[in-house]
Amino acid sequence: MYYPVSSVLIECIILSVVETADSYGYEISQTVKLVADIKESTLYPILKKLEKNGYLTTYTQIFQGRKRKYYSLTAAGKEQLQFLRREWALYRDSLEAIIEGGVRG
């Protein structure tokens, strides 16, 4: 994609992915990569931050004989996601209005 994606928007995307179903790092990264040119070395610190802030929790599960770390959305994470979605809607609507020529400063 041509347009850069902010870390806050990446947080929103991650929380949205995990809201649908618990997910592991690689799966999350593949979804984020659909809209952002992000390296896994950038993604994992964001996941860690979301966990530290209480928005995500983790657990380990065996998959094909290997441990896989899954991320799950907490109640605080759901609240944060709703906040980020409201902020995104305001941003998107304002940006769209400017780009379409309907708003001037």
XYZ file of N, CA and C in Angstrom:
315
model
N 0.834 -1.184 0.000
C 0.000 0.000 0.000
C 0.878 1.245 0.000
N 0.392 2.257 -0.599
C 1.136 3.498 -0.738
C 1.099 4.331 0.541
N -0.040 4.360 1.229
C -0.196 5.209 2.406
C 0.339 4.511 3.653
N 1.088 5.239 4.474
C 1.596 4.635 5.713
C 0.459 4.403 6.704
N 0.640 3.432 7.560
C -0.353 3.100 8.575
C 0.264 3.385 9.938
N -0.449 4.149 10.762
C 0.069 4.516 12.082
C 0.037 3.323 13.031
N 0.822 3.414 14.092
C 0.846 2.329 15.075
C -0.502 2.207 15.782
N -1.219 3.316 15.955
C -2.546 3.257 16.586
C -3.517 2.495 15.689
N -3.439 2.721 14.396
C -4.307 1.986 13.475
C -3.937 0.502 13.461
N -2.663 0.196 13.566
C -2.237 -1.204 13.636
C -2.789 -1.851 14.904
N -2.788 -1.110 16.016
C -3.384 -1.622 17.254
C -4.861 -1.934 17.042
N -5.564 -1.040 16.371
C -6.982 -1.242 16.085
C -7.185 -2.485 15.227
N -6.353 -2.670 14.233
C -6.449 -3.838 13.360
C -6.207 -5.114 14.163
N -5.176 -5.111 14.992
C -4.856 -6.288 15.800
C -6.025 -6.636 16.719
N -6.545 -5.637 17.428
C -7.665 -5.888 18.336
C -8.884 -6.403 17.568
N -9.097 -5.884 16.363
C -10.221 -6.341 15.530
C -10.051 -7.799 15.111
N -8.826 -8.166 14.751
C -8.552 -9.552 14.354
C -8.808 -10.494 15.521
N -8.317 -10.118 16.687
C -8.433 -10.990 17.859
C -9.868 -10.998 18.403
N -10.628 -9.938 18.132
C -12.028 -9.906 18.577
C -12.817 -11.042 17.927
N -12.561 -11.283 16.665
C -13.288 -12.307 15.921
C -12.996 -13.700 16.468
N -11.724 -13.972 16.731
C -11.307 -15.272 17.275
C -9.900 -15.132 17.822
N -9.601 -15.872 18.885
C -8.237 -15.893 19.403
C -7.304 -16.221 18.247
N -6.124 -15.616 18.275
C -5.218 -15.775 17.146
C -3.774 -15.789 17.626
N -2.901 -16.317 16.795
C -1.472 -16.364 17.119
C -0.734 -15.353 16.251
N 0.492 -15.038 16.645
C 1.260 -13.958 16.034
C 1.362 -13.992 14.527
N 1.713 -15.143 13.962
C 1.883 -15.215 12.515
C 0.568 -14.935 11.793
N -0.502 -15.501 12.300
C -1.820 -15.279 11.690
C -2.209 -13.798 11.752
N -1.964 -13.158 12.887
C -2.239 -11.731 13.034
C -1.392 -10.946 12.037
N -0.111 -11.283 11.946
C 0.782 -10.541 11.054
C 0.339 -10.639 9.599
N -0.150 -11.792 9.190
C -0.589 -11.959 7.809
C -1.806 -11.083 7.500
N -2.683 -10.906 8.468
C -3.842 -10.038 8.276
C -3.413 -8.580 8.241
N -2.553 -8.181 9.162
C -2.069 -6.798 9.198
C -1.346 -6.461 7.893
N -0.583 -7.413 7.365
C 0.176 -7.185 6.129
C -0.712 -6.938 4.910
N -1.993 -7.240 5.009
C -2.907 -6.945 3.908
C -3.041 -5.438 3.687
N -2.806 -4.647 4.740
C -2.975 -3.192 4.626
C -1.752 -2.392 5.065
N -0.770 -3.050 5.650
C 0.396 -2.323 6.158
C 1.670 -3.100 5.871
N 2.674 -2.385 5.456
C 3.985 -2.993 5.225
C 4.701 -3.039 6.574
N 4.459 -4.107 7.316
C 4.989 -4.215 8.676
C 5.786 -5.507 8.801
N 6.892 -5.410 9.503
C 7.715 -6.580 9.754
C 7.277 -7.206 11.074
N 7.492 -8.492 11.187
C 7.111 -9.173 12.421
C 7.881 -8.613 13.612
N 9.098 -8.113 13.384
C 9.876 -7.518 14.471
C 9.238 -6.228 14.976
N 8.373 -5.620 14.183
C 7.621 -4.438 14.606
C 6.308 -4.854 15.253
N 5.712 -5.914 14.743
C 4.413 -6.362 15.239
C 4.480 -6.866 16.676
N 5.471 -7.672 16.998
C 5.505 -8.294 18.319
C 5.633 -7.287 19.469
N 6.396 -6.206 19.326
C 6.373 -5.197 20.403
C 4.991 -4.548 20.575
N 4.239 -4.405 19.497
C 2.884 -3.847 19.605
C 1.984 -4.843 20.340
N 2.117 -6.120 20.015
C 1.354 -7.136 20.735
C 1.702 -7.121 22.222
N 2.986 -6.990 22.523
C 3.446 -6.950 23.916
C 2.860 -5.729 24.632
N 2.844 -4.585 23.950
C 2.276 -3.355 24.529
C 0.787 -3.532 24.816
N 0.061 -4.129 23.877
C -1.371 -4.359 24.075
C -1.619 -5.301 25.250
N -0.742 -6.278 25.400
C -0.854 -7.195 26.540
C -0.537 -6.465 27.850
N 0.525 -5.670 27.849
C 0.923 -4.917 29.041
C -0.172 -3.951 29.485
N -0.876 -3.357 28.517
C -1.952 -2.416 28.824
C -3.250 -3.111 29.230
N -3.256 -4.428 29.199
C -4.423 -5.181 29.634
C -5.479 -5.383 28.563
N -5.139 -5.107 27.307
C -6.095 -5.263 26.210
C -6.102 -6.674 25.636
N -4.987 -7.356 25.791
C -4.861 -8.735 25.330
C -4.339 -9.599 26.463
N -4.703 -10.851 26.424
C -4.121 -11.840 27.313
C -3.601 -12.966 26.422
N -2.710 -13.779 26.942
C -2.139 -14.848 26.122
C -2.274 -16.196 26.815
N -2.233 -17.213 25.990
C -2.168 -18.583 26.494
C -1.448 -19.421 25.435
N -0.923 -20.548 25.869
C -0.181 -21.428 24.971
C -1.006 -22.674 24.691
N -0.957 -23.105 23.453
C -1.672 -24.309 23.037
C -0.766 -25.089 22.093
N -0.830 -26.392 22.181
C -0.031 -27.241 21.305
C -0.717 -27.360 19.945
N 0.067 -27.134 18.886
C -0.438 -27.283 17.526
C 0.616 -28.047 16.735
N 0.254 -29.180 16.226
C 1.156 -30.053 15.475
C 2.472 -30.287 16.224
N 2.342 -30.564 17.519
C 3.493 -30.903 18.345
C 4.332 -29.726 18.813
N 3.919 -28.504 18.481
C 4.691 -27.320 18.886
C 3.795 -26.383 19.686
N 4.426 -25.649 20.595
C 3.677 -24.661 21.374
C 3.397 -23.441 20.509
N 2.182 -22.955 20.596
C 1.802 -21.757 19.856
C 1.152 -20.794 20.851
N 1.619 -19.536 20.844
C 1.092 -18.521 21.750
C -0.099 -17.830 21.092
N -1.246 -17.901 21.767
C -2.466 -17.280 21.268
C -2.770 -16.010 22.042
N -3.357 -15.058 21.342
C -3.769 -13.799 21.933
C -5.285 -13.768 21.989
N -5.792 -13.270 23.117
C -7.231 -13.213 23.337
C -7.586 -11.802 23.821
N -8.727 -11.294 23.395
C -9.178 -9.955 23.754
C -9.778 -9.957 25.161
N -9.398 -8.993 25.982
C -9.954 -8.847 27.328
C -11.133 -7.874 27.284
N -11.815 -7.721 28.406
C -12.915 -6.748 28.492
C -12.384 -5.337 28.243
N -11.217 -5.025 28.804
C -10.600 -3.708 28.563
C -10.235 -3.558 27.090
N -9.821 -4.644 26.458
C -9.497 -4.625 25.037
C -10.724 -4.343 24.184
N -11.857 -4.885 24.575
C -13.105 -4.623 23.852
C -13.477 -3.143 23.954
N -13.311 -2.581 25.154
C -13.594 -1.147 25.334
C -12.644 -0.297 24.496
N -11.369 -0.647 24.505
C -10.383 0.091 23.719
C -10.684 -0.016 22.231
N -11.091 -1.184 21.789
C -11.427 -1.381 20.385
C -12.623 -0.513 19.991
N -13.621 -0.437 20.832
C -14.778 0.416 20.528
C -14.355 1.877 20.440
N -13.489 2.303 21.354
C -12.962 3.676 21.319
C -12.202 3.922 20.017
N -11.310 3.011 19.665
C -10.516 3.169 18.440
C -11.395 3.153 17.188
N -12.440 2.362 17.201
C -13.355 2.340 16.054
C -14.107 3.663 15.908
N -14.523 4.242 17.026
C -15.183 5.557 16.966
C -14.213 6.613 16.436
N -12.988 6.592 16.929
C -11.980 7.540 16.469
C -11.682 7.347 14.982
N -11.610 6.088 14.550
C -11.356 5.790 13.142
C -12.485 6.346 12.270
N -13.724 6.158 12.700
C -14.870 6.629 11.922
C -14.826 8.152 11.765
N -14.499 8.862 12.844
C -14.383 10.324 12.764
C -13.257 10.728 11.821
N -12.121 10.086 11.947
C -10.964 10.379 11.101
C -11.281 10.096 9.641
N -11.834 8.916 9.383
C -12.167 8.502 8.017
C -13.165 9.468 7.376
N -14.209 9.829 8.123
C -15.228 10.728 7.577
C -14.655 12.109 7.292
N -13.809 12.618 8.181
C -13.177 13.932 7.975
C -12.234 13.897 6.785
N -11.436 12.863 6.708
C -10.494 12.716 5.600
C -11.229 12.604 4.271
N -12.267 11.810 4.254
C -13.057 11.635 3.037
C -13.682 12.960 2.596
N -14.188 13.733 3.533
C -14.798 15.021 3.209
C -13.768 15.984 2.608
N -12.572 15.976 3.156
C -11.516 16.852 2.636
C -11.102 16.398 1.235
N -10.857 15.112 1.061
C -10.402 14.588 -0.220
C -11.443 14.810 -1.313
N -12.698 14.687 -0.946
C -13.766 14.882 -1.938
C -14.087 16.356 -2.166
N -13.366 17.243 -1.469
C -13.513 18.676 -1.716
C -14.644 19.359 -0.959
N -15.247 18.689 -0.011
C -16.373 19.277 0.704
C -16.008 20.082 1.927
N -14.757 20.043 2.342
C -14.354 20.739 3.565
C -13.063 21.520 3.299
N -13.051 22.706 3.828
C -11.848 23.565 3.762
C -11.643 24.173 5.133
N -10.386 24.429 5.479
C -10.021 24.965 6.790
C -10.408 26.369 7.047
